[in-house]
Every structure is written in structure tokens, then in C-alpha cells.
């Protein structure tokens, strides 16, 4: 089967896998233990934290490891709300945020917070003017993802950060899809917090991280925790952290090459759909600076996305109908709501995403199959 769902997860890099096995067998001590074996794990953990901090362009004192970005998003929002820059109870977030953000927002709404959700414009971007107009004196937090996981649009987080700073508002950005594909060093000095994940960059599943500006004096959500300076409980997963660090080092060195390859694959994919172009709508923007090329969100009029996904699967291609977390709840992709698609249009949505192993030949095989499916439908 040919894989086109890299935005959901990636295969574990072989070098990262070797490091995981080595650390799990030779550096198995609890990093919080005071004996020498624990000290070896602690030293390795600190080295990984320092290396990832350099990659992100942040102070390592603000970098915390989590079980992934879902936990990271939750803990980051809770940390920022425990240390607001001013009094208030109003939160603004993107309508197309990851389900982990929406789950936390629903909980906060029940706790008395007022929530405002921002849709996308026709290009799949947050309308900055609308964001500014929604800000109130009581607004204390804005949460907008850096890159949308379903159509690949790059949100104007620098501009959003400037607006938030001027209004004394914390700004959290989910950087899961941008980590390893874009240079985050221009983003991290501007935000209050970011989250990232290992399994999107050919690292292991079950590991990720959060950066919180060290000037934020947050309170821990889980009381009594001693790991990660109280940010989260549980023994630190040093083998997975080491493997994620190796994966990050490798992919950062390939960013420019991968981007050019993905741009070629995207152009090839869209060009090859010309025989059915009257029925295809590709979501996103043509502006290269606002579009990550490895994610293509589209719909084919008259054909439900789930049916197209199953047909592609039958023919040996793995595609998706949106975020895997959302699919598990059998709900429409969040981006379809943000784009204000009708219920029928939302059901037609599919996502194609490329990885560093994807070839032009594979893309042409996929498009040929999609065209055939549509013509025979």
C-alpha cells in the first residue's frame, strides 16, 4: 500500500529507532533518581532539552516534555490561564483548531469562560481584522494553530502575536504541523507558548513538548508533581525524547529540500487532476508563503470523502478524510466548518499528505486512480 497520510503520522526513522533502543536499554534509569544510573539519564535528558531548545530558538528553561501535543495543548492553555497578563474570562480561538484545543475550550466554557471561535476566509486563513474586532477588554488568551492540519495553510501568527502583545493577551500556537517543516525561530520569541509532537517528524508516538515563555509564572495543573518541574506528572520518557531529538535534528537539516520536493509533488498532483477539474475544489491559498505544500485538502463534488477513501484503500492507497483524531469521532473535519461548507460539501472532503519518501510516480498513480474512480462513478 502507498501511504498518503503523513499529516496524521509518520514512520519511525531508523536512526531514531536505534537511539530509542540504545537509550531504553543503556540509560534506563529514572532521570529523577539521585544515583549514578539516574544521573546518566538526567544528563542525557538535559542534553536533549538543550538541543531541541536550540532548534526552536528558545530558552531551555521553558521547554517541557509531554506525552504528545494533545496533552501539550491542554497543559499549555491551563498554564497560561493560571498566569493571565490581566483580568478577564474571554478566549479567542480558531474554528479549525485541533480537537484537543476544542475539548479544552468546551471544558473552560463550562467553567465560566467566554469562547469566541474565528472562521477562515476563502483562502483558509484567519481574518486578522476580524480577530482584532473580536478582542474585548476581558480577552486574556488567543489560540491559533501555526499550520492547519487539514489544508496546510500557514496562519499569520507573527501578526497575531503583535496584536496580542499590544493588548496584554497570552498567545498559544499549536505548531504540530509546522515543526520540522518551517523554521520556528521567527515564531517562538513572539508567543506565550507552543506545542509540538514527535510522531509528525518521524519520531516515536507518545512524546511531544511544550514551550512556555519562562517569564510566565504558571501554576501546575496537577498538584504535587515533581517531574518536569511540576508541569506534568509521570516518569519522563527519556528514550522517546532522545529518539524525537534525533528525528528533529535530521528533519531540520532537510527542511529546504523537503519543501521543494513537496511543492513539486503538489503541482504534479493538481495538474494530474485536470481531467476532472470541473468537479475538484482544492482548499488553501496560492500564496507560497501561506501554504505548506505537503498537505492538500480538497473535495470532489458528488462523491463522499469516506467512499473515496475506501475506494483508494481498495486500490492500495492510504488517504484520509481529515484529522485522525476527528475521524475517530465520526465528525466532519473542523476545517470544513471554518470554511463554512455545507453539510453535503463537508462530507466530500478528503486530505492527501506527502512525506519525504513520496515520489512523483506514486503521486501520478494516485491521481490516475482518483480520476478513474470519478469517471466510473
Coordinates of C-alpha atoms in Angstrom, one line a residue:
X1 CA 0.0 0.0 0.0
X2 CA 1.2 3.5 -0.9
X3 CA 0.9 5.9 2.0
X4 CA -0.5 9.5 1.6
X5 CA -1.4 10.3 5.2
X6 CA 1.8 11.7 6.6
X7 CA -0.1 14.6 8.2
X8 CA -1.7 12.0 10.5
X9 CA 1.5 10.2 11.5
X10 CA 4.9 9.2 10.0
X11 CA 7.0 6.0 10.1
X12 CA 9.7 6.0 12.8
X13 CA 13.1 7.0 11.4
X14 CA 15.6 4.1 11.6
X15 CA 18.3 6.2 13.3
X16 CA 15.7 7.4 15.8
X17 CA 14.6 3.8 16.4
X18 CA 18.2 2.8 17.1
X19 CA 18.7 5.6 19.5
X20 CA 15.4 4.7 21.3
X21 CA 16.6 1.1 21.7
X22 CA 20.0 2.1 22.9
X23 CA 18.7 4.6 25.5
X24 CA 15.9 2.3 26.7
X25 CA 18.5 -0.5 27.4
X26 CA 21.6 1.5 28.5
X27 CA 20.1 4.7 30.0
X28 CA 17.1 3.1 31.7
X29 CA 17.3 4.9 35.0
X30 CA 14.7 7.3 36.2
X31 CA 16.0 10.8 35.4
X32 CA 14.8 12.0 38.8
X33 CA 16.7 9.3 40.8
X34 CA 19.8 10.5 42.7
X35 CA 22.1 7.6 42.0
X36 CA 24.6 7.5 39.1
X37 CA 22.3 5.5 36.8
X38 CA 19.6 8.1 37.2
X39 CA 22.2 10.8 36.8
X40 CA 23.2 9.4 33.4
X41 CA 19.5 9.6 32.3
X42 CA 19.2 13.1 33.7
X43 CA 22.3 14.2 31.8
X44 CA 21.0 12.8 28.5
X45 CA 17.6 14.4 29.2
X46 CA 19.2 17.8 29.7
X47 CA 21.3 17.4 26.5
X48 CA 18.1 16.6 24.5
X49 CA 16.3 19.6 26.1
X50 CA 19.2 21.9 25.2
X51 CA 19.4 20.6 21.6
X52 CA 15.6 21.0 21.0
X53 CA 15.7 24.4 22.6
X54 CA 18.4 25.4 20.1
X55 CA 16.3 24.1 17.2
X56 CA 13.3 26.1 18.4
X57 CA 15.3 29.1 19.3
X58 CA 14.0 29.2 22.9
X59 CA 15.4 29.2 26.5
X60 CA 15.5 25.5 27.6
X61 CA 14.1 26.6 31.0
X62 CA 10.7 27.0 29.2
X63 CA 10.8 23.6 27.4
X64 CA 8.8 20.7 28.9
X65 CA 8.3 17.2 27.5
X66 CA 4.8 15.7 27.3
X67 CA 3.1 12.6 26.0
X68 CA 2.3 14.5 22.8
X69 CA 0.7 17.6 21.5
X70 CA -2.8 16.7 22.7
X71 CA -1.7 16.8 26.3
X72 CA 0.6 19.7 25.5
X73 CA -2.2 21.9 24.2
X74 CA -4.3 21.2 27.3
X75 CA -1.5 21.9 29.7
X76 CA -0.3 25.0 27.8
X77 CA -3.7 26.6 27.9
X78 CA -4.1 25.8 31.6
X79 CA -0.7 27.2 32.4
X80 CA -1.4 30.5 30.6
X81 CA -4.8 30.8 32.2
X82 CA -3.2 30.3 35.6
X83 CA -1.0 33.4 35.0
X84 CA -3.0 35.9 32.9
X85 CA -1.5 39.2 31.9
X86 CA -4.7 41.0 33.0
X87 CA -8.1 40.2 34.5
X88 CA -10.7 38.6 32.2
X89 CA -12.5 35.5 31.1
X90 CA -12.6 35.8 27.3
X91 CA -10.8 33.4 25.0
X92 CA -10.5 33.6 21.2
X93 CA -9.5 30.5 19.1
X94 CA -9.6 29.4 15.5
X95 CA -12.6 27.4 14.5
X96 CA -10.3 24.8 12.8
X97 CA -8.1 24.1 15.8
X98 CA -7.2 20.6 16.7
X99 CA -9.8 18.6 18.6
X100 CA -7.6 18.8 21.7
X101 CA -8.0 22.6 21.8
X102 CA -11.7 22.4 21.3
X103 CA -12.1 19.8 24.0
X104 CA -10.3 22.1 26.5
X105 CA -12.4 25.1 25.3
X106 CA -15.6 23.2 26.0
X107 CA -14.4 22.4 29.5
X108 CA -13.4 26.0 30.0
X109 CA -16.8 27.3 28.8
X110 CA -18.5 25.2 31.4
X111 CA -16.1 26.7 34.0
X112 CA -17.3 30.2 33.1
X113 CA -15.1 31.4 30.3
X114 CA -16.5 33.1 27.2
X115 CA -15.3 31.5 24.0
X116 CA -15.2 33.1 20.5
X117 CA -14.3 30.9 17.5
X118 CA -12.9 32.5 14.3
X119 CA -13.7 31.1 10.9
X120 CA -11.3 31.1 7.9
X121 CA -11.6 33.3 4.9
X122 CA -11.8 31.8 1.4
X123 CA -8.1 31.2 1.4
X124 CA -8.1 29.2 4.6
X125 CA -6.6 31.9 6.7
X126 CA -7.7 33.7 9.9
X127 CA -9.0 37.2 9.1
X128 CA -6.8 39.5 11.1
X129 CA -9.3 42.4 11.1
X130 CA -12.0 40.1 12.4
X131 CA -9.7 38.8 15.1
X132 CA -8.9 42.4 16.2
X133 CA -12.6 43.3 16.2
X134 CA -13.4 40.3 18.5
X135 CA -10.9 41.4 21.2
X136 CA -12.5 42.7 24.3
X137 CA -11.0 44.3 27.5
X138 CA -11.7 40.8 29.1
X139 CA -9.8 38.9 26.4
X140 CA -6.9 37.1 28.1
X141 CA -6.0 34.3 25.7
X142 CA -5.8 33.6 21.9
X143 CA -5.1 30.1 20.5
X144 CA -4.4 29.8 16.8
X145 CA -2.5 26.9 15.1
X146 CA 0.5 27.8 13.0
X147 CA -0.3 25.4 10.2
X148 CA -3.8 23.9 9.6
X149 CA -3.5 20.1 9.6
X150 CA -6.2 19.5 7.0
X151 CA -5.5 22.0 4.3
X152 CA -1.9 23.1 5.2
X153 CA -2.5 26.9 5.3
X154 CA 0.1 28.8 7.3
X155 CA -1.6 31.3 9.7
X156 CA -0.2 34.8 10.2
X157 CA 1.0 34.1 13.7
X158 CA 3.6 36.9 13.7
X159 CA 0.8 39.5 13.1
X160 CA -1.5 37.8 15.7
X161 CA 1.3 37.8 18.2
X162 CA 1.9 41.5 17.7
X163 CA -1.8 42.2 18.3
X164 CA -1.9 40.1 21.4
X165 CA 1.3 41.7 22.9
X166 CA -0.2 45.2 22.4
X167 CA -3.4 44.1 24.2
X168 CA -1.7 42.1 27.1
X169 CA -3.1 38.8 25.8
X170 CA -1.4 35.4 26.0
X171 CA -1.0 33.7 22.6
X172 CA -0.7 29.9 22.2
X173 CA 0.1 28.3 18.9
X174 CA -0.2 24.6 18.1
X175 CA 2.9 24.0 15.9
X176 CA 2.5 20.3 15.4
X177 CA 2.3 20.5 11.6
X178 CA 4.9 23.2 11.2
X179 CA 7.6 21.7 13.5
X180 CA 10.2 20.2 11.2
X181 CA 8.8 21.8 8.1
X182 CA 9.2 25.5 8.8
X183 CA 11.8 27.4 10.8
X184 CA 10.1 28.2 14.1
X185 CA 12.8 30.5 15.4
X186 CA 10.9 33.5 14.0
X187 CA 7.8 32.4 15.9
X188 CA 8.9 31.3 19.3
X189 CA 10.1 34.7 20.6
X190 CA 6.7 36.2 19.9
X191 CA 4.3 33.7 21.5
X192 CA 3.5 32.8 25.1
X193 CA 3.5 29.1 24.3
X194 CA 3.7 26.5 21.5
X195 CA 3.2 22.7 21.3
X196 CA 4.8 20.1 19.1
X197 CA 4.8 16.3 18.6
X198 CA 7.4 13.6 17.8
X199 CA 5.4 11.3 15.6
X200 CA 4.8 14.0 12.9
X201 CA 8.6 14.3 12.3
X202 CA 9.5 10.6 12.1
X203 CA 10.0 10.3 15.8
X204 CA 8.1 7.9 18.1
X205 CA 4.5 8.2 19.1
X206 CA 3.6 9.2 22.7
X207 CA 6.1 12.0 23.0
X208 CA 6.0 15.8 22.4
X209 CA 6.6 19.0 24.1
X210 CA 5.5 22.5 25.1
X211 CA 7.5 25.7 25.2
X212 CA 6.2 28.3 27.7
X213 CA 7.9 31.7 27.9
X214 CA 9.9 31.5 31.1
X215 CA 8.6 34.9 32.1
X216 CA 5.2 33.3 32.6
X217 CA 4.9 32.2 36.3
X218 CA 2.3 29.4 35.8
X219 CA 0.8 27.2 38.4
X220 CA 0.8 23.4 37.8
X221 CA -2.5 21.8 36.8
X222 CA -1.7 18.6 38.5
X223 CA -0.8 19.2 42.2
X224 CA 2.2 17.5 43.8
X225 CA 4.0 16.6 40.5
X226 CA 7.8 16.5 40.7
X227 CA 8.7 15.7 37.1
X228 CA 9.3 18.4 34.5
X229 CA 9.4 21.0 37.3
X230 CA 5.8 20.2 38.1
X231 CA 4.5 20.8 34.6
X232 CA 3.2 17.2 34.3
X233 CA 3.3 14.0 36.4
X234 CA 4.8 10.7 35.4
X235 CA 8.3 9.4 34.9
X236 CA 10.0 11.2 32.0
X237 CA 10.2 9.1 28.8
X238 CA 13.9 9.6 28.1
X239 CA 14.2 7.0 25.3
X240 CA 11.4 8.6 23.3
X241 CA 12.7 12.1 24.0
X242 CA 16.2 11.1 22.7
X243 CA 14.6 9.5 19.6
X244 CA 12.5 12.6 18.9
X245 CA 15.6 14.8 19.3
X246 CA 17.4 12.7 16.7
X247 CA 14.4 12.8 14.3
X248 CA 14.2 16.6 14.8
X249 CA 17.9 17.1 14.1
X250 CA 17.6 15.1 10.9
X251 CA 14.4 16.7 9.5
X252 CA 15.6 20.3 10.3
X253 CA 18.6 19.6 8.1
X254 CA 16.3 18.5 5.3
X255 CA 13.7 21.3 5.5
X256 CA 14.6 23.2 2.4
X257 CA 15.0 20.1 0.2
X258 CA 11.8 18.6 1.5
X259 CA 9.8 21.8 0.9
X260 CA 11.0 22.0 -2.7
X261 CA 10.1 18.3 -3.2
X262 CA 6.6 18.8 -1.7
X263 CA 6.0 21.8 -3.9
X264 CA 6.8 19.7 -7.0
X265 CA 4.5 16.8 -5.7
X266 CA 1.7 19.3 -5.1
X267 CA 1.9 20.8 -8.6
X268 CA 2.1 17.3 -10.1
X269 CA -1.0 16.2 -8.1
X270 CA -3.2 19.2 -9.0
X271 CA -2.0 19.1 -12.7
X272 CA -2.9 15.4 -13.0
X273 CA -6.5 16.0 -11.8
X274 CA -7.2 18.2 -14.8
X275 CA -9.5 15.6 -16.5
X276 CA -11.9 16.0 -13.6
X277 CA -11.0 19.7 -12.7
X278 CA -14.6 20.8 -13.0
X279 CA -15.5 18.6 -10.0
X280 CA -12.5 19.3 -7.9
X281 CA -12.1 22.1 -5.3
X282 CA -8.7 22.4 -3.6
X283 CA -8.8 24.4 -0.4
X284 CA -5.9 26.7 0.6
X285 CA -4.0 29.6 -0.9
X286 CA -1.8 30.0 -4.0
X287 CA 0.5 32.3 -2.0
X288 CA 3.6 30.1 -1.3
X289 CA 4.4 31.9 1.9
X290 CA 1.0 31.0 3.4
X291 CA 0.7 27.4 2.2
X292 CA 2.6 24.3 3.3
X293 CA 2.8 22.2 0.1
X294 CA 2.8 18.7 1.6
X295 CA -0.9 18.9 2.7
X296 CA -3.7 19.1 0.2
X297 CA -7.3 19.4 1.3
X298 CA -9.9 19.0 -1.4
X299 CA -13.4 17.8 -2.2
X300 CA -14.8 16.1 -5.3
X301 CA -18.4 17.2 -5.9
X302 CA -20.9 14.4 -5.8
X303 CA -18.6 11.9 -4.1
X304 CA -18.4 11.4 -0.4
X305 CA -14.9 11.6 1.1
X306 CA -15.4 8.4 3.1
X307 CA -16.4 6.5 -0.1
X308 CA -13.4 7.9 -2.0
X309 CA -11.1 7.0 0.9
X310 CA -12.4 3.4 0.9
X311 CA -12.0 3.1 -2.9
X312 CA -8.5 4.4 -2.7
X313 CA -7.8 2.0 0.1
X314 CA -9.1 -0.9 -2.1
X315 CA -6.7 0.2 -4.9
X316 CA -3.7 0.3 -2.5
X317 CA -3.6 4.0 -1.5
X318 CA -3.9 5.3 2.1
X319 CA -5.6 8.8 2.2
X320 CA -7.8 10.4 4.8
X321 CA -10.9 12.4 5.3
X322 CA -9.2 14.8 7.7
X323 CA -7.6 14.7 11.1
X324 CA -7.3 11.2 12.5
X325 CA -8.5 12.5 15.9
X326 CA -11.6 13.9 14.3
X327 CA -12.3 10.8 12.2
X328 CA -12.4 8.8 15.4
X329 CA -15.4 10.7 16.5
X330 CA -17.0 10.4 13.0
X331 CA -17.4 14.2 12.8
X332 CA -16.8 16.5 9.8
X333 CA -13.3 17.8 9.6
X334 CA -13.1 21.0 11.7
X335 CA -11.7 22.9 8.7
X336 CA -14.9 22.4 6.8
X337 CA -16.8 24.3 9.5
X338 CA -14.2 27.0 9.4
X339 CA -14.6 27.3 5.6
X340 CA -18.4 27.4 6.1
X341 CA -19.0 24.4 3.8
X342 CA -22.5 22.9 3.7
X343 CA -23.1 19.5 5.3
X344 CA -23.0 17.9 1.9
X345 CA -19.8 19.6 0.9
X346 CA -18.2 18.7 4.2
X347 CA -18.9 15.1 3.6
X348 CA -17.0 15.3 0.3
X349 CA -13.7 16.4 2.0
X350 CA -10.5 14.4 1.7
X351 CA -6.9 15.0 2.6
X352 CA -3.8 14.0 0.7
X353 CA -0.4 14.5 2.5
X354 CA 3.1 13.8 1.4
X355 CA 6.2 12.6 3.2
X356 CA 9.9 12.6 2.5
X357 CA 9.6 9.1 0.9
X358 CA 6.8 10.1 -1.5
X359 CA 7.7 10.1 -5.2
X360 CA 6.3 11.7 -8.3
X361 CA 5.5 8.2 -9.7
X362 CA 3.4 7.4 -6.6
X363 CA 1.5 10.7 -6.9
X364 CA 0.7 10.0 -10.6
X365 CA -0.5 6.5 -9.7
X366 CA -2.8 8.0 -7.0
X367 CA -4.2 10.7 -9.3
X368 CA -4.8 8.2 -12.1
X369 CA -6.8 6.1 -9.7
X370 CA -8.8 9.1 -8.4
X371 CA -9.6 10.2 -12.0
X372 CA -10.7 6.7 -12.8
X373 CA -12.9 6.4 -9.7
X374 CA -14.6 9.7 -10.5
X375 CA -15.1 8.9 -14.2
X376 CA -16.6 5.5 -13.3
X377 CA -18.8 6.8 -10.5

